Short mmCIF file of C-alpha atoms and ligand atoms in Angstrom, two decimals:
data_model
loop_
_atom_site.label_atom_id
_atom_site.label_comp_id
_atom_site.label_asym_id
_atom_site.label_seq_id
_atom_site.Cartn_x
_atom_site.Cartn_y
_atom_site.Cartn_z
CA MET A 14 5.97 14.51 27.54
CA SER A 15 4.49 18.13 25.31
CA ILE A 16 1.85 18.06 23.21
CA LEU A 17 3.33 19.37 20.97
CA SER A 18 5.54 16.00 20.23
CA GLY A 19 5.00 14.45 16.76
CA LYS A 20 3.20 18.42 15.52
CA ASN A 21 4.43 20.62 12.84
CA ILE A 22 5.01 23.95 13.86
CA LEU A 23 4.67 26.60 11.49
CA LEU A 24 6.06 30.08 12.76
CA GLY A 25 6.09 33.24 11.14
CA VAL A 26 8.51 35.93 11.83
CA THR A 27 7.42 39.54 11.24
CA ALA A 28 9.30 43.12 11.45
CA GLY A 29 9.86 43.43 15.16
CA ILE A 30 12.53 44.17 17.80
CA ALA A 31 11.62 41.04 19.19
CA ALA A 32 11.91 39.09 16.12
CA TYR A 33 15.12 37.72 17.74
CA LYS A 34 13.70 36.04 20.67
CA THR A 35 12.50 33.68 18.09
CA ALA A 36 15.57 31.43 17.39
CA HIS A 37 14.60 30.85 21.48
CA LEU A 38 10.96 29.71 20.54
CA THR A 39 12.15 27.98 17.93
CA ARG A 40 14.61 25.80 20.02
CA LEU A 41 11.92 25.23 22.34
CA PHE A 42 9.15 23.92 20.03
CA VAL A 43 12.21 21.74 18.70
CA ARG A 44 12.70 20.47 22.66
CA ALA A 45 9.64 19.85 22.58
CA GLY A 46 9.68 17.48 19.96
CA ALA A 47 7.55 19.55 17.10
CA GLN A 48 9.30 19.98 13.70
CA VAL A 49 9.50 23.65 12.74
CA LYS A 50 9.18 25.29 9.48
CA VAL A 51 9.55 29.16 9.36
CA VAL A 52 8.71 31.53 7.32
CA MET A 53 9.47 35.16 7.48
CA THR A 54 8.10 38.82 6.19
CA PRO A 55 10.84 40.05 4.28
CA LYS A 56 11.47 42.41 6.73
CA SER A 57 12.20 40.60 9.29
CA MET A 58 14.77 39.10 8.91
CA GLU A 59 16.85 42.71 9.37
CA PHE A 60 15.95 41.47 12.39
CA VAL A 61 17.16 37.94 12.43
CA THR A 62 18.60 35.45 10.05
CA PRO A 63 17.37 33.29 7.94
CA LEU A 64 20.50 30.82 8.43
CA THR A 65 19.89 31.36 12.10
CA LEU A 66 16.83 30.46 12.65
CA SER A 67 16.98 27.27 9.60
CA THR A 68 19.59 25.81 11.47
CA LEU A 69 17.74 25.96 14.74
CA SER A 70 14.58 24.32 12.81
CA LYS A 71 16.50 21.81 10.53
CA ASN A 72 14.19 23.04 7.44
CA PRO A 73 14.89 25.82 4.64
CA VAL A 74 13.13 29.14 5.94
CA VAL A 75 11.29 30.45 3.42
CA SER A 76 9.95 34.80 3.08
CA GLU A 77 9.35 34.86 -1.09
CA PHE A 78 7.29 33.55 -3.02
CA ILE A 79 9.61 32.25 -5.42
CA SER A 80 13.30 31.86 -4.17
CA HIS A 81 16.54 31.63 -6.43
CA ASP A 82 19.66 29.72 -5.83
CA GLU A 83 22.70 29.93 -8.27
CA GLU A 84 20.36 27.49 -11.05
CA ASN A 85 17.03 27.41 -10.05
CA GLU A 86 13.68 29.16 -9.44
CA THR A 87 11.76 27.17 -6.25
CA TRP A 88 7.61 28.73 -6.39
CA ASN A 89 6.96 28.51 -2.25
CA SER A 90 3.84 27.43 -1.79
CA HIS A 91 1.78 29.49 0.82
CA VAL A 92 -1.41 26.65 0.21
CA GLU A 93 1.43 23.49 0.80
CA LEU A 94 2.02 25.65 4.15
CA GLY A 95 -0.74 26.63 5.64
CA LEU A 96 -1.69 22.77 4.92
CA TRP A 97 1.38 21.62 6.82
CA ALA A 98 1.05 23.33 9.82
CA ASP A 99 -1.04 21.64 13.05
CA TYR A 100 -0.35 25.17 14.20
CA PHE A 101 0.63 28.49 13.26
CA LEU A 102 2.03 31.42 15.05
CA VAL A 103 2.63 34.27 14.48
CA ALA A 104 5.19 35.76 16.71
CA PRO A 105 6.19 38.44 16.97
CA ALA A 106 2.85 40.13 15.41
CA THR A 107 3.63 44.14 14.06
CA ALA A 108 0.93 46.44 14.16
CA ASN A 109 1.78 46.70 10.09
CA SER A 110 0.80 42.69 9.50
CA LEU A 111 -1.81 42.62 12.44
CA SER A 112 -3.92 45.33 10.23
CA LYS A 113 -2.51 42.99 6.90
CA MET A 114 -4.11 39.73 8.39
CA VAL A 115 -7.51 41.72 9.11
CA LYS A 116 -7.99 42.59 5.20
CA GLY A 117 -6.43 39.96 4.14
CA THR A 118 -4.04 41.92 1.82
CA ALA A 119 -1.40 38.47 0.98
CA ASP A 120 1.44 40.92 -0.61
CA ASN A 121 4.17 38.95 1.65
CA LEU A 122 4.59 34.85 1.79
CA LEU A 123 3.91 35.44 5.35
CA ILE A 124 0.03 36.56 5.31
CA ALA A 125 -1.05 34.49 1.97
CA THR A 126 0.42 31.45 4.54
CA TYR A 127 -2.48 32.93 6.61
CA LEU A 128 -4.94 33.00 4.80
CA SER A 129 -4.80 29.76 3.38
CA ALA A 130 -4.02 27.91 7.12
CA LYS A 131 -7.03 25.80 8.43
CA CYS A 132 -4.77 25.14 11.55
CA PRO A 133 -5.49 27.43 14.45
CA VAL A 134 -3.88 29.89 14.40
CA TYR A 135 -1.85 31.70 17.27
CA ILE A 136 -0.61 35.70 17.71
CA ALA A 137 2.06 37.06 19.81
CA PRO A 138 1.79 40.30 19.13
CA ALA A 139 4.74 42.80 19.82
CA MET A 140 4.91 46.20 19.75
CA ASP A 141 5.18 49.89 21.35
CA LEU A 142 3.02 50.68 24.44
CA ASP A 143 0.92 53.08 22.78
CA MET A 144 0.73 51.43 19.42
CA TYR A 145 -0.71 48.64 21.50
CA LYS A 146 -3.23 50.15 23.02
CA HIS A 147 -4.47 52.68 19.78
CA PRO A 148 -7.67 51.85 18.66
CA SER A 149 -6.36 50.83 15.37
CA THR A 150 -4.68 47.50 17.36
CA THR A 151 -7.33 46.78 19.89
CA GLN A 152 -9.41 46.65 17.08
CA ASN A 153 -7.51 44.47 14.19
CA LEU A 154 -6.49 41.91 17.61
CA ASP A 155 -10.63 42.17 18.92
CA ASN A 156 -11.34 41.25 14.70
CA LEU A 157 -8.34 38.50 14.81
CA ALA A 158 -9.63 37.52 17.31
CA SER A 159 -13.01 37.10 16.48
CA PHE A 160 -12.52 34.88 13.03
CA GLY A 161 -11.77 32.28 15.44
CA ASN A 162 -7.50 33.28 15.93
CA ILE A 163 -5.71 32.84 19.40
CA ILE A 164 -4.64 35.79 20.37
CA ILE A 165 -1.68 35.22 23.41
CA PRO A 166 -1.80 38.60 25.39
CA ALA A 167 1.91 40.99 24.88
CA GLU A 168 3.04 41.85 27.87
CA THR A 169 4.65 45.05 30.69
CA GLY A 170 7.66 46.24 31.14
CA GLU A 171 10.83 47.65 29.36
CA LEU A 172 10.46 47.69 25.18
CA ALA A 173 12.64 48.76 22.91
CA SER A 174 11.86 52.52 22.67
CA GLY A 175 12.92 52.28 26.37
CA LEU A 176 9.65 52.95 27.44
CA ILE A 177 8.08 50.67 30.36
CA GLY A 178 4.63 49.77 29.57
CA GLU A 179 2.65 47.54 27.86
CA GLY A 180 3.67 45.75 24.87
CA ARG A 181 6.46 43.53 24.42
CA MET A 182 5.83 40.06 23.06
CA ALA A 183 5.30 37.44 25.35
CA GLU A 184 8.42 35.44 26.29
CA PRO A 185 9.10 32.04 24.42
CA GLU A 186 8.66 30.17 27.67
CA THR A 187 4.65 31.16 28.33
CA ILE A 188 4.12 31.68 24.74
CA VAL A 189 5.05 28.11 24.51
CA ALA A 190 3.28 27.30 27.68
CA PHE A 191 0.18 29.22 26.27
CA MET A 192 -0.15 27.19 23.46
CA GLU A 193 0.20 23.63 25.35
CA GLN A 194 -2.03 24.60 27.42
CA HIS A 195 -4.51 25.85 25.00
CA ILE A 196 -4.31 23.18 23.05
CA GLN A 197 -4.66 20.28 26.18
CA LYS A 198 -7.79 22.06 27.18
CA SER A 199 -9.43 21.92 23.47
CA LEU A 200 -8.70 18.46 23.68
CA PRO A 201 -11.64 15.69 22.96
CA LEU A 202 -10.99 14.36 26.30
CA TYR A 203 -9.73 16.99 28.26
CA GLY A 204 -10.60 16.70 31.76
CA LYS A 205 -11.89 13.01 31.47
CA ASN A 206 -10.34 9.80 32.97
CA VAL A 207 -10.01 7.10 31.22
CA LEU A 208 -9.10 3.13 32.39
CA ILE A 209 -8.04 1.06 29.95
CA THR A 210 -7.14 -2.97 30.33
CA ALA A 211 -4.58 -3.81 28.35
CA GLY A 212 -3.13 -7.69 28.23
CA PRO A 213 -3.36 -11.41 28.88
CA THR A 214 -3.22 -12.08 32.65
CA TYR A 215 -1.12 -15.46 34.29
CA GLU A 216 -2.84 -17.18 36.93
CA SER A 217 -0.41 -19.56 38.70
CA ILE A 218 -0.40 -23.70 38.43
CA ASP A 219 3.11 -22.96 40.81
CA PRO A 220 5.94 -21.41 41.24
CA VAL A 221 7.07 -21.44 37.81
CA ARG A 222 3.58 -22.19 35.33
CA PHE A 223 0.79 -20.36 34.36
CA ILE A 224 -2.37 -20.87 32.47
CA GLY A 225 -1.66 -17.70 30.20
CA ASN A 226 -2.88 -16.48 26.84
CA HIS A 227 -1.19 -14.68 23.53
CA SER A 228 -2.41 -11.27 24.15
CA SER A 229 0.57 -8.42 23.85
CA GLY A 230 -1.41 -6.09 25.10
CA LYS A 231 -0.44 -4.05 21.86
CA MET A 232 -4.34 -3.14 21.23
CA GLY A 233 -5.01 -2.07 24.60
CA PHE A 234 -1.78 0.15 24.75
CA GLU A 235 -2.36 1.54 21.74
CA LEU A 236 -5.99 2.54 22.66
CA ALA A 237 -4.40 4.31 26.54
CA LYS A 238 -2.09 6.42 23.88
CA GLN A 239 -4.41 7.49 21.95
CA ALA A 240 -6.83 8.55 24.67
CA ALA A 241 -4.06 10.50 26.78
CA GLY A 242 -3.71 12.52 23.17
CA MET A 243 -6.91 13.49 23.45
CA GLY A 244 -6.28 15.40 26.91
CA ALA A 245 -7.53 11.94 28.75
CA ASN A 246 -6.02 11.70 32.87
CA VAL A 247 -5.06 7.70 31.56
CA VAL A 248 -5.21 5.19 34.01
CA LEU A 249 -3.74 2.13 32.41
CA ILE A 250 -4.15 -1.98 33.45
CA ALA A 251 -1.70 -4.36 32.20
CA GLY A 252 -1.35 -7.88 32.60
CA PRO A 253 2.00 -8.40 31.74
CA SER A 254 3.42 -7.47 29.03
CA GLN A 255 7.03 -6.21 26.86
CA GLN A 256 5.30 -2.74 25.21
CA SER A 257 6.04 0.71 26.79
CA CYS A 258 3.76 3.49 27.07
CA ASP A 259 6.94 5.42 29.42
CA ASP A 260 6.92 8.60 26.97
CA PHE A 261 2.70 9.31 27.90
CA PRO A 262 1.30 10.68 30.46
CA ILE A 263 -0.54 7.76 31.56
CA LYS A 264 -0.81 6.18 35.06
CA ARG A 265 0.57 2.10 34.79
CA ILE A 266 -0.25 -0.38 36.82
CA ASP A 267 1.01 -4.01 36.25
CA VAL A 268 -1.06 -6.86 37.38
CA THR A 269 -0.87 -10.55 36.80
CA SER A 270 -3.67 -12.50 37.63
CA ALA A 271 -8.02 -11.94 36.73
CA GLN A 272 -7.77 -10.66 40.47
CA GLU A 273 -5.43 -8.60 40.57
CA MET A 274 -7.27 -7.24 37.18
CA TYR A 275 -10.18 -6.96 39.48
CA GLU A 276 -9.41 -5.04 42.03
CA ALA A 277 -6.88 -2.51 40.39
CA VAL A 278 -10.12 -1.83 38.37
CA PHE A 279 -12.31 -1.68 40.90
CA GLN A 280 -9.52 0.71 42.91
CA TYR A 281 -10.08 3.57 40.33
CA TYR A 282 -14.33 2.64 38.73
CA ASP A 283 -16.37 4.59 40.62
CA GLN A 284 -14.26 8.04 38.87
CA MET A 285 -13.83 6.98 35.30
CA HIS A 286 -15.97 8.82 32.28
CA LEU A 287 -14.84 5.72 29.59
CA VAL A 288 -13.65 2.36 30.18
CA ILE A 289 -12.03 0.06 27.26
CA ALA A 290 -11.46 -3.69 28.55
CA ALA A 291 -9.34 -4.48 25.93
CA ALA A 292 -7.23 -7.50 28.17
CA ALA A 293 -7.41 -10.89 27.55
CA VAL A 294 -8.45 -12.03 30.86
CA ALA A 295 -8.83 -15.92 32.12
CA ASP A 296 -11.78 -16.73 32.08
CA TYR A 297 -10.43 -19.47 34.54
CA LYS A 298 -7.67 -20.39 36.76
CA PRO A 299 -6.56 -23.93 39.30
CA VAL A 300 -8.39 -24.61 42.12
CA GLU A 301 -5.07 -24.39 44.28
CA VAL A 302 -1.83 -23.34 43.39
CA ALA A 303 0.93 -25.32 44.28
CA SER A 304 3.75 -24.21 46.48
CA GLN A 305 6.49 -26.14 44.75
CA LYS A 306 7.52 -26.66 41.34
CA ILE A 307 4.83 -30.21 40.42
CA LYS A 308 6.79 -32.95 39.51
CA LYS A 309 6.80 -34.86 36.73
CA SER A 310 5.32 -38.11 37.59
CA GLU A 311 2.70 -39.31 36.15
CA ASP A 312 1.46 -40.50 32.48
CA GLN A 313 -1.20 -37.16 32.75
CA LEU A 314 -2.13 -34.29 35.60
CA THR A 315 -5.48 -33.48 35.65
CA LEU A 316 -5.76 -29.55 36.56
CA THR A 317 -9.03 -27.78 38.50
CA LEU A 318 -10.32 -24.72 37.47
CA VAL A 319 -12.50 -22.05 38.83
CA LYS A 320 -13.96 -19.71 37.38
CA ASN A 321 -11.97 -16.18 37.32
CA PRO A 322 -14.57 -12.75 37.87
CA ASP A 323 -15.55 -11.83 34.89
CA ILE A 324 -14.47 -7.47 35.81
CA LEU A 325 -16.06 -6.19 32.85
CA ALA A 326 -19.71 -7.78 33.65
CA ALA A 327 -18.88 -6.54 36.99
CA MET A 328 -18.29 -3.47 36.04
CA GLY A 329 -21.01 -3.01 34.40
CA LYS A 330 -23.41 -4.16 37.46
CA VAL A 331 -22.47 -1.24 39.18
CA LYS A 332 -22.37 1.10 35.96
CA LYS A 333 -23.46 4.78 36.53
CA GLN A 334 -22.13 8.12 34.60
CA GLN A 335 -19.14 5.16 33.14
CA ILE A 336 -19.05 4.41 28.69
CA LEU A 337 -18.24 0.84 28.98
CA VAL A 338 -17.06 -0.66 25.94
CA GLY A 339 -15.78 -4.07 25.40
CA PHE A 340 -13.71 -6.19 23.33
CA ALA A 341 -14.96 -10.02 21.43
CA LEU A 342 -12.24 -11.82 20.78
CA GLU A 343 -14.21 -14.57 18.39
CA THR A 344 -13.48 -18.02 16.35
CA GLU A 345 -17.09 -18.54 15.13
CA ASN A 346 -20.40 -16.96 15.40
CA GLU A 347 -18.74 -13.63 15.77
CA LEU A 348 -21.47 -10.99 15.54
CA GLU A 349 -23.85 -13.48 17.80
CA ASN A 350 -21.61 -14.12 20.33
CA ALA A 351 -20.06 -10.43 20.24
CA LEU A 352 -24.13 -8.78 20.84
CA GLY A 353 -24.65 -11.65 23.55
CA LYS A 354 -21.60 -9.86 25.28
CA LEU A 355 -22.69 -7.13 24.73
CA LYS A 356 -26.09 -7.45 26.23
CA ARG A 357 -25.20 -9.89 28.73
CA LYS A 358 -22.38 -7.17 30.04
CA ASN A 359 -24.38 -4.05 29.97
CA LEU A 360 -21.92 -2.53 27.32
CA ASP A 361 -22.27 0.52 25.92
CA ALA A 362 -20.29 -1.08 23.09
CA ILE A 363 -18.33 -3.18 21.93
CA VAL A 364 -15.17 -4.28 19.56
CA LEU A 365 -15.27 -7.20 17.71
CA ASN A 366 -12.08 -8.85 16.30
CA SER A 367 -11.98 -12.34 14.70
CA LEU A 368 -9.28 -14.94 14.52
CA GLN A 369 -10.67 -15.90 10.97
CA ASP A 370 -9.17 -12.51 10.09
CA PHE A 371 -5.99 -12.17 8.41
CA GLY A 372 -3.86 -9.81 10.04
CA ALA A 373 -6.35 -9.48 12.85
CA GLY A 374 -6.22 -10.07 16.94
CA PHE A 375 -3.42 -11.38 19.17
CA GLN A 376 0.29 -9.82 18.43
CA LYS A 377 -0.41 -8.58 15.33
CA ASP A 378 0.58 -4.83 14.43
CA THR A 379 -2.64 -4.99 12.72
CA ASN A 380 -6.05 -5.21 13.85
CA LYS A 381 -9.47 -5.66 11.57
CA VAL A 382 -12.63 -4.48 13.72
CA THR A 383 -15.99 -4.14 14.19
CA PHE A 384 -17.66 -1.92 16.36
CA ILE A 385 -21.54 -2.54 17.62
CA ASP A 386 -22.78 0.04 19.76
CA ARG A 387 -25.72 -0.37 22.34
CA PHE A 388 -28.36 -0.11 19.28
CA GLU A 389 -26.70 -2.38 17.81
CA ASN A 390 -25.17 -0.37 14.83
CA LYS A 391 -21.92 -1.94 13.21
CA THR A 392 -19.04 0.27 11.67
CA THR A 393 -16.58 -1.85 10.34
CA PHE A 394 -13.40 -0.64 9.99
CA ALA A 395 -10.72 -1.78 7.16
CA LEU A 396 -7.61 -3.67 8.37
CA GLN A 397 -5.27 -1.28 9.58
CA SER A 398 -2.47 -0.68 12.05
CA LYS A 399 -3.34 -1.10 15.84
CA LYS A 400 -2.81 2.86 16.29
CA GLU A 401 -5.34 3.56 13.84
CA VAL A 402 -7.85 1.26 14.86
CA ALA A 403 -7.11 2.59 17.78
CA LYS A 404 -7.97 6.07 17.01
CA ASP A 405 -11.32 5.10 14.81
CA ILE A 406 -12.58 2.82 18.47
CA ILE A 407 -12.04 6.20 20.53
CA ASN A 408 -13.67 8.66 17.59
CA GLN A 409 -16.40 6.67 17.67
CA ILE A 410 -16.99 6.17 20.39
CA LEU A 411 -17.05 10.07 20.83
CA THR A 412 -19.31 10.42 17.58
CA ILE A 413 -22.16 8.22 19.60
CA TYR A 414 -21.44 8.80 23.06
CA HIS A 415 -21.91 12.17 25.31
CA VAL A 416 -18.42 11.09 27.24
O1 LIG B 521 -2.44 -7.30 23.25
P1 LIG B 521 -2.68 -7.78 21.90
O2 LIG B 521 -1.97 -9.22 20.92
O3 LIG B 521 -2.77 -6.69 21.15
O4 LIG B 521 -4.18 -8.65 20.74
C1 LIG B 521 -5.60 -7.73 21.28
C2 LIG B 521 -6.53 -8.42 21.65
C3 LIG B 521 -7.09 -9.65 20.55
C4 LIG B 521 -6.35 -9.27 22.72
C5 LIG B 521 -7.25 -7.41 22.21
O5 LIG B 521 -8.21 -6.65 20.45
C6 LIG B 521 -9.15 -8.03 22.13
O6 LIG B 521 -9.78 -8.97 21.63
N1 LIG B 521 -9.37 -8.71 23.59
C7 LIG B 521 -10.56 -9.27 24.30
C8 LIG B 521 -10.09 -10.42 24.12
C9 LIG B 521 -11.06 -11.25 24.50
O7 LIG B 521 -10.88 -11.72 25.79
O8 LIG B 521 -12.15 -11.35 24.43
P2 LIG B 521 -13.80 -12.03 25.80
O9 LIG B 521 -14.25 -12.13 24.07
O10 LIG B 521 -12.88 -13.35 26.11
O11 LIG B 521 -14.19 -11.20 26.29
C10 LIG B 521 -15.15 -10.09 26.55
C11 LIG B 521 -14.47 -8.89 27.31
O12 LIG B 521 -14.90 -9.04 28.71
C12 LIG B 521 -13.53 -8.15 27.09
O13 LIG B 521 -13.52 -6.98 27.15
C13 LIG B 521 -12.52 -8.34 28.23
O14 LIG B 521 -11.42 -7.69 28.99
C14 LIG B 521 -13.71 -8.99 29.45
N2 LIG B 521 -13.02 -9.81 30.38
C15 LIG B 521 -13.44 -10.67 29.90
C16 LIG B 521 -13.18 -12.42 31.38
C17 LIG B 521 -13.25 -11.59 32.05
N3 LIG B 521 -12.94 -12.81 33.04
N4 LIG B 521 -13.29 -10.67 32.51
C18 LIG B 521 -13.33 -9.60 31.56
O15 LIG B 521 -13.72 -8.31 31.71
#
């Protein structure tokens, strides 16, 4: 899945011949799963039509501060457009528009939107070779880069003038790949290895029965997706669960029992920077697993159970560079029990959720958690979707610790 999936991309088109390539560029963004809006300078419409770009982007294209149709006048707010965008790409960016962007000459909607945008701005210059290497242009590009904009270098090749040299706008595929890589590298967990455990474990009694619990895996899967979205290399070790993470770049390892989860975790633990244990691991398992289905005969059946390995405590014992975060699911004496686990298991933080709280815990799409760091500072988050909870947990970890 592209890192651009679900993102709002604002494409600013200025008046250069390379504007014809923005039709393909728009298609590539849409194919990557992004929402695309287009703002054009009035002159750029001589190179590519708004109809083409609005059809491909599935959004109206704007170019004037006020749009007129047969009956109405509509105010196109550059501020709203600028704030809507997660990323703003100006492509092609002509020498004239570069100069206006440097000076802040807001005499068209595109430049006014650029000045209002708070998001990262990418600029793909395009012009003839002598214009491109003119000191005015190089200085403008340097200035724009010094303002925090990201320049996508022009390429060398045949130009519209027939001359050959540097100044061609980067190809649409190159622009998309450039943005994807740049965004990926700027993510807070880029290059970090994150391991998440999720779901229940099943401890077999016989070939058809097991001891399990009500965990659906939702909380752990949301954490894995969130970490992947923040650029991490994620390993998700999941007990039996109906949840899916197919659309995310996540290495998923399915296990059934606590022993299998333990073995899978320790295959990866050494290389991890962050581990979050959201799985509800069975504390006990039957001493023996019957090889055949146990027949219904006596009125009472006694199972003898033996302790499973405590996976999290085992990780705590050999912790080195890893930031280790556990969960505590409690029904009483919540805080006391959570603090006990934080210390006993040598954790950096513990996330407490209580079955006493409405909307929290197993199976639900929501959760209500208190994050407790290793200094016992507590932050309680409101009841919210598990997706939002996952985001808060990882942000909290990143605020407190250097992962
Ligand atoms: O999966 P959902 O339906 O979305 O529900 C989410 C959840 C309620 C399961 C999740 O939010 C949660 O609280 N997970 C931990 C549940 C639990 O088993 O808590 P515990 O207090 O028993 O265990 C404490 C910690 O030790 C946990 O991080 C657990 O993963 C870990 N542990 C426990 C026992 C064991 N043998 N090995 C472990 O690693």
